[in-house]
Amino acid sequence: MSPFSVRIARPAHPQNRRSVKSRGRGTWVLRIMITVCLACLALTSCDFRGLRFSQDHRLEITSPKDRSTQTVPAKLSWKISGFAVSRPGDPVAADAGYFVVFLDRPPMGKGSRLSDIGRSDPQCRAEPGCPNAEYLAQQNIYPTRSSEVSLASFPVLGGDQTMHTAWVILVDSEGRRTSESQWKVTFGVRLPGEDGS
């Protein structure tokens, strides 16, 4: 062969080009799989103690039915098992305390106390005994030792919202929420005499 001869490279066979592309795709999939595996390993080293992922069936809301329409005052009632009702101030015991209903506002977090509500309100801080039942009702919060509450006042809903939501949580005798468990129901309301259609 002459030192000046040029060697012409043949174009890659189409089948070879496909195999190169598939190898590239395979590498990309492999990288994603490795990333997912590493993320799973990292998550298993996190501490999830104190979080409750199983459903808590101790409480069942019996009225109103979800997505129903109620006449004001609306009765919210439930039944409970595995939980003893105690009075505020009684000694703290596991699975004992009372109920708190939150209407159209999310419940306080685990570890929070009812007495924490109103701390950011200067008027409440200046008033001895606040937050009391009257103040809490103004915030749409209703502590009770009964298995029902009568809801006569409802917040004005914004936008196109027509349904109200009530949450029931359990607190200990000092008013502290001790678990993540909560039960909720969504319902509409109408005033007495309003057409239900």
Coordinates of N, CA, C and O in Angstrom, one line a residue:
M1 N 0.8 -1.2 0.0 CA 0.0 0.0 0.0 C 0.9 1.2 0.0 O 1.9 1.3 0.7
S2 N 0.5 2.2 -0.8 CA 1.3 3.5 -0.9 C 1.2 4.3 0.3 O 0.1 4.3 1.0
P3 N 2.3 5.0 0.7 CA 2.2 5.8 1.9 C 1.2 6.9 1.7 O 0.8 7.6 2.7
F4 N 0.8 7.2 0.5 CA -0.2 8.3 0.3 C -1.6 7.8 0.1 O -2.5 8.6 -0.2
S5 N -1.8 6.5 0.2 CA -3.1 6.0 0.0 C -4.0 6.4 1.2 O -3.6 6.5 2.3
V6 N -5.3 6.6 0.9 CA -6.3 7.0 1.9 C -7.2 5.8 2.2 O -7.7 5.2 1.2
R7 N -7.3 5.5 3.5 CA -8.2 4.4 3.8 C -9.6 4.9 4.1 O -9.8 5.8 4.9
I8 N -10.6 4.5 3.4 CA -12.0 5.0 3.6 C -12.7 4.1 4.6 O -12.7 2.8 4.4
A9 N -13.2 4.7 5.6 CA -13.9 3.9 6.7 C -15.3 3.7 6.2 O -16.0 4.5 5.7
R10 N -15.7 2.5 6.4 CA -17.1 2.1 6.0 C -18.1 2.6 7.1 O -17.7 2.6 8.3
P11 N -19.2 3.1 6.7 CA -20.2 3.5 7.7 C -20.6 2.3 8.5 O -20.7 1.2 8.0
A12 N -20.9 2.7 9.8 CA -21.3 1.6 10.7 C -22.6 1.0 10.2 O -23.5 1.6 9.7
H13 N -22.7 -0.3 10.4 CA -23.9 -1.0 10.0 C -25.0 -0.5 10.9 O -24.9 -0.3 12.1
P14 N -26.2 -0.3 10.3 CA -27.4 0.1 11.1 C -27.6 -0.7 12.4 O -28.0 -0.2 13.4
Q15 N -27.4 -2.0 12.3 CA -27.6 -2.8 13.4 C -26.7 -2.5 14.5 O -27.0 -2.5 15.7
N16 N -25.4 -2.1 14.2 CA -24.4 -1.7 15.2 C -24.8 -0.4 15.8 O -24.6 -0.2 17.0
R17 N -25.3 0.5 15.0 CA -25.8 1.8 15.6 C -26.9 1.6 16.6 O -26.9 2.2 17.7
R18 N -27.8 0.7 16.3 CA -28.9 0.4 17.3 C -28.4 -0.1 18.6 O -28.8 0.2 19.7
S19 N -27.4 -1.0 18.5 CA -26.8 -1.6 19.7 C -26.1 -0.6 20.6 O -26.2 -0.6 21.8
V20 N -25.5 0.4 19.9 CA -24.8 1.5 20.7 C -25.9 2.3 21.4 O -25.7 2.6 22.6
K21 N -27.0 2.6 20.7 CA -28.0 3.4 21.3 C -28.7 2.6 22.5 O -28.9 3.2 23.6
S22 N -28.9 1.3 22.3 CA -29.5 0.6 23.4 C -28.6 0.5 24.6 O -29.0 0.5 25.7
R23 N -27.3 0.4 24.3 CA -26.3 0.3 25.4 C -26.4 1.6 26.2 O -26.3 1.7 27.4
G24 N -26.5 2.8 25.5 CA -26.6 4.1 26.1 C -27.9 4.2 27.0 O -27.9 4.7 28.1
R25 N -29.0 3.7 26.5 CA -30.2 3.7 27.2 C -30.1 2.8 28.4 O -30.6 3.1 29.5
G26 N -29.5 1.6 28.3 CA -29.3 0.7 29.4 C -28.5 1.3 30.5 O -28.8 1.1 31.7
T27 N -27.5 2.1 30.1 CA -26.6 2.8 31.1 C -27.5 3.8 31.9 O -27.4 3.9 33.1
W28 N -28.3 4.5 31.2 CA -29.2 5.5 31.8 C -30.2 4.9 32.8 O -30.4 5.3 33.9
V29 N -30.8 3.7 32.4 CA -31.7 3.0 33.3 C -31.0 2.5 34.5 O -31.4 2.5 35.6
L30 N -29.8 2.0 34.3 CA -28.9 1.5 35.4 C -28.6 2.5 36.4 O -28.7 2.3 37.6
R31 N -28.3 3.7 35.9 CA -28.0 4.9 36.8 C -29.2 5.2 37.7 O -29.1 5.5 38.9
I32 N -30.4 5.2 37.0 CA -31.6 5.5 37.8 C -31.9 4.5 38.9 O -32.2 4.8 40.0
M33 N -31.7 3.2 38.5 CA -31.9 2.1 39.5 C -31.0 2.2 40.6 O -31.3 2.0 41.8
I34 N -29.7 2.6 40.4 CA -28.7 2.7 41.5 C -29.1 3.9 42.4 O -29.1 3.8 43.6
T35 N -29.6 5.0 41.8 CA -30.0 6.2 42.5 C -31.2 5.8 43.4 O -31.2 6.2 44.6
V36 N -32.2 5.1 42.9 CA -33.3 4.7 43.7 C -32.9 3.8 44.8 O -33.3 3.9 46.0
C37 N -32.0 2.8 44.6 CA -31.5 1.9 45.6 C -30.8 2.7 46.7 O -31.0 2.4 47.9
L38 N -30.0 3.6 46.4 CA -29.3 4.4 47.4 C -30.2 5.3 48.2 O -30.1 5.4 49.4
A39 N -31.3 5.8 47.5 CA -32.3 6.6 48.3 C -33.0 5.7 49.3 O -33.3 6.1 50.4
C40 N -33.3 4.5 48.9 CA -34.0 3.6 49.8 C -33.1 3.2 51.0 O -33.6 3.2 52.1
L41 N -31.9 3.0 50.7 CA -30.9 2.7 51.8 C -30.8 3.9 52.8 O -30.8 3.8 54.0
A42 N -30.8 5.1 52.2 CA -30.8 6.3 53.1 C -32.0 6.5 53.9 O -32.0 6.8 55.1
L43 N -33.2 6.2 53.3 CA -34.4 6.3 54.1 C -34.5 5.3 55.2 O -35.1 5.6 56.3
T44 N -34.0 4.1 55.0 CA -34.1 3.1 56.1 C -33.2 3.5 57.3 O -33.4 3.0 58.4
S45 N -32.3 4.4 57.1 CA -31.5 4.9 58.2 C -32.1 6.0 59.0 O -31.6 6.4 60.0
C46 N -33.3 6.6 58.4 CA -34.0 7.6 59.1 C -34.8 7.1 60.3 O -35.2 5.9 60.3
D47 N -35.0 7.9 61.3 CA -35.8 7.5 62.5 C -37.2 7.9 62.3 O -37.6 9.1 62.4
F48 N -38.1 6.9 62.1 CA -39.5 7.2 62.0 C -40.3 6.9 63.2 O -41.5 6.8 63.2
R49 N -39.6 6.7 64.4 CA -40.3 6.4 65.6 C -41.3 7.5 66.0 O -40.9 8.7 65.8
G50 N -42.4 7.2 66.5 CA -43.4 8.2 66.9 C -44.4 8.5 65.8 O -45.4 9.1 66.1
L51 N -44.1 8.1 64.5 CA -45.1 8.3 63.5 C -46.0 7.1 63.4 O -45.5 5.9 63.5
R52 N -47.3 7.3 63.2 CA -48.2 6.2 63.2 C -48.7 6.0 61.7 O -49.4 6.9 61.2
F53 N -48.3 4.9 61.1 CA -48.7 4.7 59.7 C -49.9 3.8 59.6 O -50.5 3.8 58.6
S54 N -50.3 3.1 60.6 CA -51.4 2.2 60.6 C -52.7 3.0 60.9 O -52.6 4.1 61.6
Q55 N -53.8 2.6 60.5 CA -55.1 3.2 60.7 C -55.5 3.0 62.2 O -55.3 1.9 62.7
D56 N -56.1 4.0 62.8 CA -56.5 3.9 64.2 C -58.1 3.8 64.1 O -58.7 4.8 63.7
H57 N -58.6 2.7 64.5 CA -60.0 2.4 64.4 C -60.7 2.6 65.8 O -61.9 2.2 65.9
R58 N -60.1 3.3 66.7 CA -60.7 3.4 68.0 C -62.0 4.3 67.9 O -62.9 4.1 68.7
L59 N -61.9 5.3 67.1 CA -63.0 6.3 67.0 C -63.7 6.2 65.6 O -63.0 6.0 64.6
E60 N -65.0 6.2 65.6 CA -65.8 6.2 64.4 C -66.8 7.3 64.5 O -67.6 7.4 65.4
I61 N -66.8 8.2 63.5 CA -67.8 9.3 63.4 C -69.1 8.7 62.9 O -69.1 8.1 61.8
T62 N -70.1 8.9 63.7 CA -71.4 8.3 63.3 C -72.4 9.3 62.7 O -73.3 8.9 62.0
S63 N -72.2 10.6 62.9 CA -73.0 11.6 62.3 C -72.2 12.9 62.3 O -71.5 13.2 63.2
P64 N -72.3 13.7 61.2 CA -73.1 13.4 60.0 C -72.4 12.4 59.0 O -71.2 12.2 59.2
K65 N -73.1 11.9 58.1 CA -72.5 11.1 57.1 C -71.6 11.9 56.2 O -72.0 13.1 55.9
D66 N -70.5 11.4 55.7 CA -69.6 12.2 54.8 C -70.4 12.6 53.6 O -71.1 11.9 53.0
R67 N -70.2 13.9 53.2 CA -70.7 14.6 52.1 C -72.2 14.8 52.1 O -72.9 15.0 51.1
S68 N -72.8 14.6 53.3 CA -74.2 14.9 53.5 C -74.5 16.4 53.8 O -73.5 17.1 53.9
T69 N -75.7 16.8 53.8 CA -76.1 18.2 54.1 C -76.9 18.2 55.4 O -77.9 17.4 55.5
Q70 N -76.5 19.0 56.3 CA -77.1 19.1 57.7 C -77.8 20.4 57.9 O -77.3 21.4 57.4
T71 N -78.8 20.4 58.7 CA -79.5 21.6 59.1 C -78.8 22.2 60.3 O -78.5 21.4 61.2
V72 N -78.6 23.5 60.3 CA -77.9 24.1 61.5 C -79.0 24.2 62.6 O -80.1 24.6 62.4
P73 N -78.6 23.8 63.9 CA -77.3 23.4 64.3 C -77.0 21.9 63.9 O -77.9 21.1 64.0
A74 N -75.8 21.6 63.5 CA -75.5 20.3 63.0 C -74.9 19.5 64.1 O -74.0 20.0 64.9
K75 N -75.3 18.3 64.3 CA -74.8 17.4 65.4 C -73.6 16.6 64.8 O -73.8 15.9 63.9
L76 N -72.5 16.7 65.5 CA -71.3 15.8 65.2 C -71.2 14.8 66.3 O -71.1 15.2 67.5
S77 N -71.3 13.5 66.0 CA -71.2 12.5 67.0 C -70.3 11.4 66.6 O -70.1 11.2 65.4
W78 N -69.8 10.6 67.6 CA -68.9 9.5 67.3 C -69.0 8.5 68.4 O -69.6 8.7 69.5
K79 N -68.4 7.3 68.1 CA -68.3 6.3 69.2 C -66.8 6.0 69.3 O -66.1 6.1 68.4
I80 N -66.5 5.6 70.5 CA -65.0 5.4 70.9 C -64.9 4.1 71.6 O -65.7 3.7 72.4
S81 N -63.7 3.4 71.4 CA -63.4 2.2 72.2 C -61.9 2.3 72.4 O -61.1 2.9 71.7
G82 N -61.5 1.7 73.5 CA -60.1 1.7 73.9 C -59.5 3.0 74.3 O -58.3 3.2 74.3
F83 N -60.4 3.9 74.8 CA -60.0 5.2 75.3 C -60.9 5.6 76.4 O -62.2 5.7 76.2
A84 N -60.4 5.9 77.6 CA -61.2 6.3 78.7 C -61.3 7.8 78.8 O -60.3 8.5 78.6
V85 N -62.5 8.3 79.0 CA -62.7 9.8 79.1 C -62.4 10.2 80.5 O -62.9 9.7 81.5
S86 N -61.5 11.2 80.6 CA -61.1 11.8 81.9 C -61.4 13.3 81.9 O -61.6 13.9 80.8
R87 N -61.3 13.9 83.0 CA -61.5 15.3 83.1 C -60.2 16.0 83.0 O -59.1 15.5 83.4
P88 N -60.2 17.3 82.5 CA -58.9 18.0 82.5 C -58.4 18.2 83.9 O -59.1 18.5 84.8
G89 N -57.1 17.9 84.0 CA -56.5 18.0 85.4 C -56.3 16.6 86.0 O -55.6 16.5 87.0
D90 N -57.0 15.6 85.5 CA -56.9 14.3 86.1 C -55.4 13.8 85.8 O -54.8 14.3 84.9
P91 N -54.9 12.8 86.5 CA -53.6 12.3 86.2 C -53.5 11.8 84.8 O -54.4 11.3 84.2
V92 N -52.3 12.1 84.1 CA -52.1 11.7 82.8 C -52.0 10.2 82.7 O -51.3 9.6 83.5
A93 N -52.7 9.5 81.8 CA -52.7 8.1 81.6 C -52.7 7.7 80.2 O -53.2 8.5 79.4
A94 N -52.1 6.6 79.8 CA -52.1 6.2 78.4 C -53.5 5.9 78.0 O -54.3 5.3 78.8
D95 N -53.9 6.3 76.8 CA -55.2 6.0 76.3 C -56.4 6.6 77.2 O -57.4 5.9 77.4
A96 N -56.1 7.7 77.7 CA -57.2 8.4 78.5 C -57.1 9.9 78.2 O -56.0 10.4 78.0
G97 N -58.2 10.6 78.3 CA -58.2 12.0 78.1 C -59.6 12.5 77.6 O -60.6 12.0 78.1
Y98 N -59.6 13.4 76.7 CA -60.9 13.8 76.1 C -60.7 14.2 74.7 O -59.7 13.9 74.1
F99 N -61.8 14.8 74.1 CA -61.9 15.0 72.6 C -61.8 16.5 72.3 O -62.2 17.3 73.1
V100 N -61.2 16.8 71.1 CA -61.3 18.2 70.7 C -61.7 18.1 69.2 O -61.1 17.4 68.4
V101 N -62.7 19.0 68.9 CA -63.2 19.1 67.5 C -62.6 20.4 66.9 O -62.7 21.4 67.5
F102 N -62.1 20.3 65.7 CA -61.6 21.4 65.0 C -62.4 21.6 63.7 O -62.5 20.6 62.9
L103 N -63.1 22.7 63.6 CA -64.0 22.9 62.5 C -63.3 23.9 61.5 O -63.0 25.0 61.8
D104 N -63.2 23.4 60.3 CA -62.6 24.1 59.1 C -61.3 24.7 59.4 O -60.9 25.8 58.9
R105 N -60.5 24.0 60.2 CA -59.1 24.4 60.5 C -58.4 23.1 60.9 O -58.9 22.3 61.6
P106 N -57.1 22.9 60.4 CA -56.4 21.7 60.8 C -56.2 21.6 62.2 O -55.9 22.6 62.9
P107 N -56.2 20.4 62.8 CA -55.9 20.2 64.2 C -54.4 20.6 64.6 O -53.6 20.7 63.7
M108 N -54.2 20.9 65.8 CA -52.9 21.2 66.3 C -52.0 19.9 66.2 O -52.6 18.8 66.1
G109 N -50.7 20.0 66.1 CA -49.8 18.9 65.9 C -49.6 18.1 67.1 O -49.9 18.5 68.3
K110 N -49.1 16.9 66.9 CA -48.7 16.0 68.0 C -47.8 16.7 69.0 O -46.8 17.3 68.5
G111 N -48.1 16.6 70.3 CA -47.2 17.2 71.3 C -47.7 18.6 71.7 O -47.3 19.1 72.7
S112 N -48.6 19.2 70.8 CA -49.1 20.6 71.2 C -50.2 20.4 72.2 O -50.8 19.4 72.3
R113 N -50.4 21.5 73.0 CA -51.4 21.6 74.0 C -52.5 22.6 73.6 O -52.2 23.6 72.9
L114 N -53.7 22.4 74.1 CA -54.8 23.4 73.9 C -54.4 24.7 74.5 O -54.7 25.8 73.9
S115 N -53.6 24.7 75.6 CA -53.2 26.0 76.2 C -52.2 26.8 75.3 O -52.0 27.9 75.5
D116 N -51.6 26.1 74.3 CA -50.7 26.8 73.4 C -51.5 27.7 72.4 O -51.0 28.7 71.9
I117 N -52.8 27.4 72.2 CA -53.6 28.2 71.3 C -53.9 29.5 71.9 O -54.3 29.6 73.0
G118 N -53.6 30.5 71.1 CA -53.8 31.9 71.6 C -52.6 32.6 72.1 O -52.6 33.7 72.5
R119 N -51.5 31.8 72.2 CA -50.2 32.4 72.7 C -49.7 33.6 71.8 O -49.1 34.5 72.2
S120 N -50.1 33.5 70.5 CA -49.7 34.6 69.6 C -50.7 35.7 69.5 O -50.5 36.7 68.8
D121 N -51.8 35.6 70.3 CA -52.8 36.6 70.3 C -52.6 37.4 71.6 O -52.8 37.0 72.7
P122 N -52.2 38.7 71.5 CA -52.0 39.6 72.6 C -53.2 39.7 73.5 O -53.0 39.8 74.8
Q123 N -54.4 39.7 72.9 CA -55.6 39.9 73.7 C -55.8 38.7 74.6 O -56.2 38.8 75.8
C124 N -55.5 37.5 74.1 CA -55.7 36.2 74.9 C -54.6 36.2 76.0 O -54.9 35.8 77.1
R125 N -53.4 36.6 75.6 CA -52.3 36.5 76.6 C -52.6 37.5 77.8 O -52.2 37.2 78.9
A126 N -53.3 38.6 77.5 CA -53.5 39.6 78.6 C -54.7 39.2 79.4 O -54.9 39.8 80.5
E127 N -55.5 38.2 79.0 CA -56.7 37.8 79.7 C -56.4 36.6 80.6 O -56.1 35.5 80.0
P128 N -56.6 36.6 81.9 CA -56.3 35.4 82.7 C -57.3 34.3 82.3 O -58.5 34.5 82.1
G129 N -56.8 33.1 82.3 CA -57.6 31.9 82.0 C -57.8 31.7 80.5 O -58.5 30.7 80.1
C130 N -57.3 32.6 79.7 CA -57.4 32.4 78.2 C -56.2 31.4 77.8 O -55.1 31.6 78.3
P131 N -56.5 30.5 76.9 CA -57.8 30.3 76.2 C -58.8 29.5 77.0 O -58.5 28.4 77.4
N132 N -60.0 30.0 77.1 CA -61.1 29.3 77.7 C -62.0 28.8 76.6 O -61.8 28.9 75.4
A133 N -63.1 28.1 77.0 CA -64.0 27.5 76.1 C -64.6 28.6 75.1 O -64.7 28.3 73.9
E134 N -64.9 29.7 75.6 CA -65.5 30.8 74.7 C -64.5 31.2 73.7 O -64.8 31.3 72.5
Y135 N -63.2 31.4 74.1 CA -62.2 31.8 73.1 C -61.9 30.7 72.1 O -61.8 31.0 70.9
L136 N -61.9 29.5 72.6 CA -61.6 28.4 71.6 C -62.8 28.3 70.6 O -62.5 28.0 69.4
A137 N -64.0 28.5 71.1 CA -65.2 28.4 70.2 C -65.1 29.5 69.1 O -65.4 29.3 67.9
Q138 N -64.5 30.6 69.5 CA -64.4 31.7 68.5 C -63.3 31.3 67.4 O -63.3 31.8 66.3
Q139 N -62.4 30.4 67.8 CA -61.4 29.9 66.9 C -61.9 28.6 66.2 O -61.1 27.9 65.5
N140 N -63.2 28.2 66.4 CA -63.8 27.0 65.8 C -63.1 25.7 66.4 O -62.9 24.8 65.6
I141 N -62.8 25.8 67.7 CA -62.2 24.6 68.4 C -63.1 24.3 69.6 O -63.5 25.2 70.4
Y142 N -63.5 23.0 69.7 CA -64.5 22.6 70.7 C -64.0 21.4 71.5 O -64.1 20.3 71.1
P143 N -63.4 21.7 72.7 CA -63.1 20.5 73.6 C -64.3 20.0 74.2 O -65.2 20.7 74.6
T144 N -64.4 18.7 74.4 CA -65.5 18.1 75.0 C -65.2 16.7 75.6 O -64.3 16.0 75.1
R145 N -65.9 16.3 76.7 CA -65.8 15.0 77.3 C -67.0 14.1 76.8 O -67.0 13.0 77.2
S146 N -67.9 14.7 76.0 CA -69.0 14.0 75.5 C -68.6 13.4 74.2 O -67.6 13.7 73.6
S147 N -69.5 12.5 73.7 CA -69.2 11.9 72.4 C -70.0 12.6 71.2 O -70.2 12.0 70.2
E148 N -70.3 13.9 71.5 CA -71.0 14.7 70.5 C -70.8 16.2 70.7 O -70.6 16.6 71.9
V149 N -70.9 17.0 69.7 CA -71.0 18.4 69.8 C -72.0 18.9 68.9 O -72.3 18.3 67.8
S150 N -72.7 20.0 69.3 CA -73.6 20.7 68.4 C -73.0 21.9 67.8 O -72.5 22.8 68.6
L151 N -72.9 22.0 66.5 CA -72.2 23.1 65.8 C -73.3 24.0 65.3 O -74.0 23.7 64.3
A152 N -73.4 25.2 65.9 CA -74.4 26.2 65.5 C -73.7 27.4 64.7 O -74.5 28.1 64.1
S153 N -72.4 27.5 64.7 CA -71.7 28.6 64.0 C -70.7 28.0 63.1 O -69.9 27.2 63.5
F154 N -70.7 28.5 61.9 CA -69.8 28.0 60.9 C -69.0 29.1 60.2 O -69.6 30.2 59.9
P155 N -67.7 28.9 60.0 CA -67.0 30.0 59.3 C -67.5 30.2 57.9 O -68.0 29.3 57.3
V156 N -67.3 31.4 57.4 CA -67.6 31.7 56.0 C -66.6 31.1 55.1 O -65.4 31.3 55.3
L157 N -67.0 30.3 54.1 CA -66.1 29.6 53.2 C -65.7 30.5 52.1 O -66.5 31.3 51.6
G158 N -64.5 30.4 51.7 CA -64.0 31.2 50.6 C -64.1 30.6 49.2 O -64.2 29.3 49.1
G159 N -64.2 31.4 48.2 CA -64.2 30.8 46.8 C -65.4 30.0 46.5 O -66.6 30.4 46.9
D160 N -65.2 28.9 45.9 CA -66.4 28.0 45.5 C -66.6 26.9 46.5 O -67.4 26.0 46.3
Q161 N -66.0 27.0 47.7 CA -66.2 25.9 48.7 C -67.6 26.0 49.2 O -68.1 27.0 49.5
T162 N -68.2 24.8 49.4 CA -69.5 24.7 49.9 C -69.6 23.7 51.1 O -70.6 23.6 51.7
M163 N -68.5 23.0 51.3 CA -68.5 21.9 52.3 C -67.6 22.3 53.5 O -66.5 22.8 53.2
H164 N -68.0 22.0 54.6 CA -67.2 22.2 55.9 C -66.6 20.9 56.3 O -67.1 19.8 56.0
T165 N -65.5 21.0 57.0 CA -64.7 19.8 57.4 C -64.5 19.9 58.9 O -64.1 20.9 59.4
A166 N -64.8 18.8 59.6 CA -64.6 18.7 61.1 C -63.6 17.6 61.4 O -63.8 16.5 60.8
W167 N -62.6 17.9 62.2 CA -61.7 16.8 62.7 C -61.9 16.6 64.1 O -62.2 17.5 64.9
V168 N -61.8 15.3 64.5 CA -61.9 15.0 66.0 C -60.5 14.4 66.3 O -60.0 13.5 65.6
I169 N -59.9 14.9 67.4 CA -58.6 14.3 67.9 C -58.8 14.0 69.3 O -59.7 14.4 70.0
L170 N -57.8 13.2 69.8 CA -57.8 12.8 71.2 C -56.6 13.6 71.9 O -55.5 13.7 71.3
V171 N -56.9 14.0 73.1 CA -55.8 14.7 73.9 C -55.8 14.0 75.3 O -56.8 13.5 75.7
D172 N -54.7 14.2 76.0 CA -54.6 13.6 77.4 C -55.3 14.6 78.3 O -55.8 15.6 77.9
S173 N -55.3 14.3 79.6 CA -56.0 15.1 80.6 C -55.4 16.5 80.7 O -56.1 17.4 81.3
E174 N -54.2 16.7 80.2 CA -53.6 18.0 80.3 C -53.8 18.8 79.0 O -53.3 19.9 78.8
G175 N -54.6 18.2 78.1 CA -54.9 18.9 76.8 C -53.8 18.8 75.8 O -53.8 19.5 74.8
R176 N -52.9 17.8 75.9 CA -51.8 17.6 75.0 C -52.2 16.5 74.0 O -52.6 15.4 74.4
R177 N -52.0 16.8 72.7 CA -52.2 15.7 71.7 C -51.0 14.7 71.7 O -49.9 15.1 71.6
T178 N -51.4 13.5 71.9 CA -50.3 12.5 72.1 C -50.1 11.5 71.0 O -49.3 10.7 71.0
S179 N -50.9 11.6 69.9 CA -50.7 10.8 68.7 C -51.1 11.5 67.5 O -51.7 12.6 67.5
E180 N -50.8 10.9 66.3 CA -51.1 11.5 65.0 C -52.5 11.2 64.6 O -53.0 11.7 63.6
S181 N -53.2 10.3 65.3 CA -54.5 9.9 64.9 C -55.5 11.1 64.9 O -55.5 11.9 65.8
Q182 N -56.3 11.1 63.8 CA -57.4 12.0 63.7 C -58.4 11.5 62.8 O -58.2 10.6 61.9
W183 N -59.7 11.9 63.0 CA -60.8 11.5 62.2 C -61.5 12.7 61.7 O -61.7 13.7 62.4
K184 N -61.9 12.6 60.4 CA -62.6 13.8 59.8 C -63.8 13.4 59.0 O -64.0 12.3 58.6
V185 N -64.7 14.4 58.9 CA -65.9 14.3 58.1 C -66.1 15.6 57.4 O -65.9 16.7 57.9
T186 N -66.6 15.5 56.1 CA -66.9 16.7 55.3 C -68.4 16.7 55.1 O -69.0 15.7 54.7
F187 N -69.0 17.9 55.2 CA -70.5 18.0 55.1 C -70.9 19.4 54.7 O -70.1 20.4 55.0
G188 N -72.1 19.6 54.1 CA -72.6 20.9 53.9 C -73.7 21.2 54.9 O -74.1 20.3 55.7
V189 N -74.0 22.5 55.0 CA -75.0 22.9 56.0 C -76.0 23.8 55.3 O -75.7 24.5 54.3
R190 N -77.2 23.9 55.9 CA -78.3 24.8 55.5 C -79.0 25.3 56.7 O -79.1 24.6 57.7
L191 N -79.5 26.5 56.6 CA -80.3 27.1 57.7 C -81.7 26.5 57.8 O -82.2 26.0 56.8
P192 N -82.3 26.4 59.0 CA -83.6 25.9 59.1 C -84.6 26.7 58.2 O -84.5 27.9 58.1
G193 N -85.4 26.0 57.4 CA -86.4 26.6 56.5 C -85.8 26.8 55.1 O -86.6 27.0 54.2
E194 N -84.5 26.6 54.9 CA -84.0 26.7 53.6 C -84.4 25.4 52.8 O -84.5 24.3 53.3
D195 N -84.6 25.6 51.5 CA -84.9 24.5 50.6 C -83.7 23.6 50.5 O -82.6 24.0 50.2
G196 N -83.9 22.3 50.7 CA -82.9 21.3 50.7 C -82.5 20.9 49.3 O -81.6 20.1 49.1
S197 N -83.2 21.4 48.3 CA -83.0 21.0 46.9 C -81.8 21.7 46.3 O -81.4 22.8 46.7

